[in-house]
PDB file of C-alpha atoms in Angstrom:
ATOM      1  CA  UNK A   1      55.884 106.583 202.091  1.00 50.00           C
ATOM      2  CA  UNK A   2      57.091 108.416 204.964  1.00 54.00           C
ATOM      3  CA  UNK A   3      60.911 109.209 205.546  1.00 54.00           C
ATOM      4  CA  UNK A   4      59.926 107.010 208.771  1.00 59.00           C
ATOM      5  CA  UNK A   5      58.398 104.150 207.391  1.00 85.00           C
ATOM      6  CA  UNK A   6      60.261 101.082 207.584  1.00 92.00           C
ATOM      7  CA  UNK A   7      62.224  99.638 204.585  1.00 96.00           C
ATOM      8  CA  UNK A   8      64.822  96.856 203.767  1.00 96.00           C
ATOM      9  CA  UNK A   9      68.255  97.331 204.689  1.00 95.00           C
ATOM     10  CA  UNK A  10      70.799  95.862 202.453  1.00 96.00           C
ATOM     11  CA  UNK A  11      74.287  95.727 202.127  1.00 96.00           C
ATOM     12  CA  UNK A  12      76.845  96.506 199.452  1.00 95.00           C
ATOM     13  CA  UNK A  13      76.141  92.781 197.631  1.00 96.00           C
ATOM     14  CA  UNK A  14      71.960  94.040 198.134  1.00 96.00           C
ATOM     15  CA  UNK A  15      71.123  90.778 200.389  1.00 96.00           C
ATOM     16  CA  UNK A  16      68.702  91.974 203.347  1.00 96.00           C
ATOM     17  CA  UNK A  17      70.454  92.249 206.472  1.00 96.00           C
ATOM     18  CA  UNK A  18      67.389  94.026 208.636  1.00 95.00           C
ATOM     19  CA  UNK A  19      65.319  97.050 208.315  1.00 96.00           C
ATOM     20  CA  UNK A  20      65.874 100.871 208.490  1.00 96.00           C
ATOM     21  CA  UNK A  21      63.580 103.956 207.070  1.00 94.00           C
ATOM     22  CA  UNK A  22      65.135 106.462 204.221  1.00 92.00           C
ATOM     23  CA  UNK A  23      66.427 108.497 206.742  1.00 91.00           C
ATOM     24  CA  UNK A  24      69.069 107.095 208.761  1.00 94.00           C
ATOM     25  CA  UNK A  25      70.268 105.119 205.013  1.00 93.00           C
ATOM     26  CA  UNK A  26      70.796 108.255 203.749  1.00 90.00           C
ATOM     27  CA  UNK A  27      72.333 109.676 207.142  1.00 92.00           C
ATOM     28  CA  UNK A  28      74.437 106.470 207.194  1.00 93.00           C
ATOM     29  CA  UNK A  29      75.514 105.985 203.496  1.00 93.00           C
ATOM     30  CA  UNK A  30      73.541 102.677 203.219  1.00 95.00           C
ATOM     31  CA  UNK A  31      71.875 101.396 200.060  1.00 95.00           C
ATOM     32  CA  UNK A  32      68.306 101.036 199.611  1.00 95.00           C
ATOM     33  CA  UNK A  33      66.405  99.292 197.185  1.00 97.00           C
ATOM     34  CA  UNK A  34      64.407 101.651 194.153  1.00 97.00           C
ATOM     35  CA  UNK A  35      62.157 100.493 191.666  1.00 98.00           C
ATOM     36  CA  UNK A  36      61.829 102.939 189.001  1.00 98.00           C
ATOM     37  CA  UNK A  37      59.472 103.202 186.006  1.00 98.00           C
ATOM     38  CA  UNK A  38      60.044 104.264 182.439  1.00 98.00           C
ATOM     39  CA  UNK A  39      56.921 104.394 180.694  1.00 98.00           C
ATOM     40  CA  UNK A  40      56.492 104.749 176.677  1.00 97.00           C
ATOM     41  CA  UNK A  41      53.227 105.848 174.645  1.00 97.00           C
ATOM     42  CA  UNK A  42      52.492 104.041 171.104  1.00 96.00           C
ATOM     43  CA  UNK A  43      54.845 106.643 169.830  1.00 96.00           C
ATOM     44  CA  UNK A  44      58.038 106.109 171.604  1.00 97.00           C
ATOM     45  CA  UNK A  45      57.662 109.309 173.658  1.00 97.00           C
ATOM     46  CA  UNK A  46      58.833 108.705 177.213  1.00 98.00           C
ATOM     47  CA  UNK A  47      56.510 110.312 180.110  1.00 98.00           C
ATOM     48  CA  UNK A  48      58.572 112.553 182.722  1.00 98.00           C
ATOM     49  CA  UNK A  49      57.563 113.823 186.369  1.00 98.00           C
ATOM     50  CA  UNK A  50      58.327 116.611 188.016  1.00 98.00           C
ATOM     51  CA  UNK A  51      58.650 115.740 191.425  1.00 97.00           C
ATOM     52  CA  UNK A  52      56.805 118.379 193.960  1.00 97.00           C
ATOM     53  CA  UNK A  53      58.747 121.012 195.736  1.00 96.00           C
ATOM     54  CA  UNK A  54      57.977 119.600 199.295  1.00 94.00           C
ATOM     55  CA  UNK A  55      60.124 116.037 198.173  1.00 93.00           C
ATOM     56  CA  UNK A  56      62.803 115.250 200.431  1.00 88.00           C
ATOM     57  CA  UNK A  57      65.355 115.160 197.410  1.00 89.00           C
ATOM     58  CA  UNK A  58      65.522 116.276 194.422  1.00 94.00           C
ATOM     59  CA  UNK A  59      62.075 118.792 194.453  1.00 97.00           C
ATOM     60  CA  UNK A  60      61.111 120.512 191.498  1.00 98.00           C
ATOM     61  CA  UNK A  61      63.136 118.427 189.157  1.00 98.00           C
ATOM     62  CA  UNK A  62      62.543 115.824 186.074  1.00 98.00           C
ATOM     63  CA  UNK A  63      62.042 112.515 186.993  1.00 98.00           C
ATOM     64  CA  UNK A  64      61.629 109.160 185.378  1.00 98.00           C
ATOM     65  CA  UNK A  65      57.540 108.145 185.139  1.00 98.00           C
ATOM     66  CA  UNK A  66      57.127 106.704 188.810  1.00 98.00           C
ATOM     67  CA  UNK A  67      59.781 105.719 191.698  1.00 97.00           C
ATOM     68  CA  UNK A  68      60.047 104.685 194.914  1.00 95.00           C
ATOM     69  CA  UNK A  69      61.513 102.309 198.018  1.00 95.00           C
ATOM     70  CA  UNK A  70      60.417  98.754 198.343  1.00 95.00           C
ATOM     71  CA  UNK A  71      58.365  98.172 201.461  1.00 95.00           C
ATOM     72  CA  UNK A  72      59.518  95.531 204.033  1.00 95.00           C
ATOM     73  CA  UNK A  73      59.171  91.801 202.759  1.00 94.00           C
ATOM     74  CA  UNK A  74      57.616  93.474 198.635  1.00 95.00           C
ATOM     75  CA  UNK A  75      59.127  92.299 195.435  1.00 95.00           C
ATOM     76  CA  UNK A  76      61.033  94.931 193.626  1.00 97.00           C
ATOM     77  CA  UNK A  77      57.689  94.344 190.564  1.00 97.00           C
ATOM     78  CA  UNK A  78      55.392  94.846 193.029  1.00 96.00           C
ATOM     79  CA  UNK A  79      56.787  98.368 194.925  1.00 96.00           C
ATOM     80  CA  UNK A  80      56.735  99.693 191.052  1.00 98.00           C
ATOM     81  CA  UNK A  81      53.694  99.146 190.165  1.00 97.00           C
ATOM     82  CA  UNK A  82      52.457 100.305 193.816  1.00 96.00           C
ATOM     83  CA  UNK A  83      54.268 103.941 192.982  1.00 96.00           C
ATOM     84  CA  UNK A  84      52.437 103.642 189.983  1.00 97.00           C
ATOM     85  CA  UNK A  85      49.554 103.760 191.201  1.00 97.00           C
ATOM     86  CA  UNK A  86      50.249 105.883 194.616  1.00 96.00           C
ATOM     87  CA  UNK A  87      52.168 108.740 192.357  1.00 97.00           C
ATOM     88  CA  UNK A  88      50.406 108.748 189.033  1.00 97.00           C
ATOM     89  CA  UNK A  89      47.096 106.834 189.181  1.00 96.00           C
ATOM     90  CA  UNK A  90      47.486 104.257 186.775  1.00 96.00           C
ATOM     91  CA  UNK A  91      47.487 100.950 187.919  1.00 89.00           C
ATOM     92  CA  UNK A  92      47.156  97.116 186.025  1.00 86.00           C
ATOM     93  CA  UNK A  93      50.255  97.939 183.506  1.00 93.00           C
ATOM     94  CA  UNK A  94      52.410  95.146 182.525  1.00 96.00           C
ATOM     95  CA  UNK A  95      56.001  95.943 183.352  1.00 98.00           C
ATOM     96  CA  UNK A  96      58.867  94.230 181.531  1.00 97.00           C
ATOM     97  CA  UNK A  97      62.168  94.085 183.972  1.00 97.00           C
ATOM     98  CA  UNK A  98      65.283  96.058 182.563  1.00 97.00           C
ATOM     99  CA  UNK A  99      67.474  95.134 185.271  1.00 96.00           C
ATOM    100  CA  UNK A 100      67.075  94.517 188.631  1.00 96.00           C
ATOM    101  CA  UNK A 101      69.712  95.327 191.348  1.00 95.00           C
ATOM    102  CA  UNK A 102      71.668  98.170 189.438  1.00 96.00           C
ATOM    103  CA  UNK A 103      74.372  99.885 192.111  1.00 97.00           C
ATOM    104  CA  UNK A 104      73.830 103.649 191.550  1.00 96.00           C
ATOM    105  CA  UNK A 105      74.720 106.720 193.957  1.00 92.00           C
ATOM    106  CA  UNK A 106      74.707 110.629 194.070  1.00 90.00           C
ATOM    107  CA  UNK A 107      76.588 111.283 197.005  1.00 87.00           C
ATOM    108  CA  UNK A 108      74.792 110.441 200.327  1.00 82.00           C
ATOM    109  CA  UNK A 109      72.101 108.699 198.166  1.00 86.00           C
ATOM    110  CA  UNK A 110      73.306 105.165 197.590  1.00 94.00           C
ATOM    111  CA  UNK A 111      70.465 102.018 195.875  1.00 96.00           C
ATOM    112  CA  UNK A 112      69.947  99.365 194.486  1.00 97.00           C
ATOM    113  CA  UNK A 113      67.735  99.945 191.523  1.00 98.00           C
ATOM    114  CA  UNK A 114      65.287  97.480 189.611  1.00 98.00           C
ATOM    115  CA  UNK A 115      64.207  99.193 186.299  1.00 98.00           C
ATOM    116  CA  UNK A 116      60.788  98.537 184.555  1.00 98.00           C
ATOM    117  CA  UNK A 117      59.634  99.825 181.440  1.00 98.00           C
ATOM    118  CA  UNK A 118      55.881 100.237 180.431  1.00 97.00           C
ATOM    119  CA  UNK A 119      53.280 101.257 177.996  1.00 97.00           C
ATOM    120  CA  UNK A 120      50.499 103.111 178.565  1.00 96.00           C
ATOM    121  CA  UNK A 121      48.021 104.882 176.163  1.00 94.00           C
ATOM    122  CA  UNK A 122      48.856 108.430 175.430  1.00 91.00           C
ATOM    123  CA  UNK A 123      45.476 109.672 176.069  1.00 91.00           C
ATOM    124  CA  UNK A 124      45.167 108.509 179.881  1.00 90.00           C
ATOM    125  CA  UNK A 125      45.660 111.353 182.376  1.00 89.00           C
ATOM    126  CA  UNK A 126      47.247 110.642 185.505  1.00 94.00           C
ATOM    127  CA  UNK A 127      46.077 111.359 188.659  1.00 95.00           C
ATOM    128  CA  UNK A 128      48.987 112.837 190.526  1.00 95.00           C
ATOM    129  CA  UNK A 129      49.535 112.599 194.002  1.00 94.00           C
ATOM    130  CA  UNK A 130      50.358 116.603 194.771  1.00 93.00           C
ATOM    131  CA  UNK A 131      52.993 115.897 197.804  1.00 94.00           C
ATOM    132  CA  UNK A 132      54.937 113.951 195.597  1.00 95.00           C
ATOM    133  CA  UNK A 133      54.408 114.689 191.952  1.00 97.00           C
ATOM    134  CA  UNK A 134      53.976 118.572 190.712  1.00 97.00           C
ATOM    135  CA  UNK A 135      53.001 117.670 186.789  1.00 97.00           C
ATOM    136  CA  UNK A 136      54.094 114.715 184.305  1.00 97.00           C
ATOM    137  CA  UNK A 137      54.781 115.730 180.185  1.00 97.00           C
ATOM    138  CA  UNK A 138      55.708 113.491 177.352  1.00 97.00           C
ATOM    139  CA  UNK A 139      58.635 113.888 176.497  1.00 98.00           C
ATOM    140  CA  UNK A 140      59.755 112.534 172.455  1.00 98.00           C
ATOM    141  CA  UNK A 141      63.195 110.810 173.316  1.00 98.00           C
ATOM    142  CA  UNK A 142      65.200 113.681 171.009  1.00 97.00           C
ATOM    143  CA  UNK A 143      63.186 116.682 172.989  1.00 98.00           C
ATOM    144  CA  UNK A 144      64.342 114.725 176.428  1.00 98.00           C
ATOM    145  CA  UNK A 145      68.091 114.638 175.253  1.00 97.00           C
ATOM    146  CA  UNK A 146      67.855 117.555 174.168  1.00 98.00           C
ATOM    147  CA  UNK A 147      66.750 119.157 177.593  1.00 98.00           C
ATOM    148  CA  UNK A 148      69.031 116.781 179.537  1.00 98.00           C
ATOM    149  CA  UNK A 149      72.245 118.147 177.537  1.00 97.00           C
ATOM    150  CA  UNK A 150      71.037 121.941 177.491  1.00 98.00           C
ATOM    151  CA  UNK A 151      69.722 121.968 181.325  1.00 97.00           C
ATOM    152  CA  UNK A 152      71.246 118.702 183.301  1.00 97.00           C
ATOM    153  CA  UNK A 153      70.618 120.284 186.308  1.00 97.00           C
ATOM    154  CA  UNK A 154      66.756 119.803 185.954  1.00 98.00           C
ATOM    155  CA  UNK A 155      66.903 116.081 186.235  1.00 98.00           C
ATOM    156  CA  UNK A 156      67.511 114.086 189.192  1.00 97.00           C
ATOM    157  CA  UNK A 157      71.069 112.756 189.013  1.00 97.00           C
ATOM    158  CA  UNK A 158      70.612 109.134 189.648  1.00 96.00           C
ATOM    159  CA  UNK A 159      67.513 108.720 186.861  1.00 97.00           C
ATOM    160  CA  UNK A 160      69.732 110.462 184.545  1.00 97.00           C
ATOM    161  CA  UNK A 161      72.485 107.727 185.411  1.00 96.00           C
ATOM    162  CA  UNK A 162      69.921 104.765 184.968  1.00 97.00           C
ATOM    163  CA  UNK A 163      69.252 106.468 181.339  1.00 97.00           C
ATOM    164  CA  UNK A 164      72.798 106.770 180.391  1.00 96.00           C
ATOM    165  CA  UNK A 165      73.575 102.977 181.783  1.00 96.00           C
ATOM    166  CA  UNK A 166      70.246 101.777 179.878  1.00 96.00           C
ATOM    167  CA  UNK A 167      69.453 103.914 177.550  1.00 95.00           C
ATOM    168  CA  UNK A 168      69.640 101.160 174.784  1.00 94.00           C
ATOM    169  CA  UNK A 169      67.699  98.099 176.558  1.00 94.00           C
ATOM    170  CA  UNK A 170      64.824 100.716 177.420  1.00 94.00           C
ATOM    171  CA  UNK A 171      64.094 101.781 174.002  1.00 93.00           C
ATOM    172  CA  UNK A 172      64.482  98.609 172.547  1.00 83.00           C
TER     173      UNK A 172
END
């Protein structure tokens, strides 16, 4: 998606009220809407991206599975598994909904996130899309903590809030 591309704009209660592109929300303070994807092999480890160095915000740092912006008129469900498949290659994964409308910000960065959690096989490479995604690793939920607590400024700020908010429903 292009910084130009059209998405919903919502307001502080996340009801539609027209349509802007990344840009002038973040310019303007306003919330967007985010679906982001957390998924989980058959062993419980959690799979990370490392968002490219030409990203917008936050490049070159740890990132849950897949994110990104609901299109114009696209069900929160639906723009997840699209980044799914745009950023990592994998499509046809069931997605369970963790919450759906979560207020979270990082300064100028303000959205409305819907949070799905997945699993795929740990033997399934992804095929990354190089202008957003650098390289993905698994990640066993103590070596992530660990990482997160010893180097917090690799990780973008508002996935680590979404994993300290639901850190409990998403391994469950």
């Amino acid at each position: 998606m292009s910084r130009y591309d059209k998405i919903p704009r919502v307001n502080d209660d996340n009801e539609v009220i027209g349509e802007t592109t990344i840009t002038e929300a973040v310019e303007n303070g306003w919330y967007r809407r985010i679906s982001r994807v957390f998924l989980f092999d058959e062993q419980g480890r959690l799979l990370l991206q490392k968002r490219s160095s030409q990203m917008r915000s936050f490049p070159n740092l740890w990132d849950q599975s897949a994110a990104g912006h609901s299109d114009v008129g696209e069900e929160p469900v639906a723009a997840a598994k699209r980044e799914l498949y745009e950023e990592l290659g994998l499509g046809d994964l069931e997605l369970k909904e963790i919450v759906d409308g979560f207020a979270n910000s990082h300064g100028s960065e303000k959205t409305f996130d819907s949070v799905y959690i997945g699993l795929v096989d740990s033997n399934v490479s992804p095929k990354l899309d190089d202008q957003e995604v650098s390289e993905t690793r698994w990640f066993t939920i103590d070596e992530f903590e660990m990482a997160l607590a010893e180097n917090p400024t690799d990780f973008v700020p508002p996935f680590v809030n979404v994993w300290k908010n639901f850190k409990d429903r998403l391994l469950q």
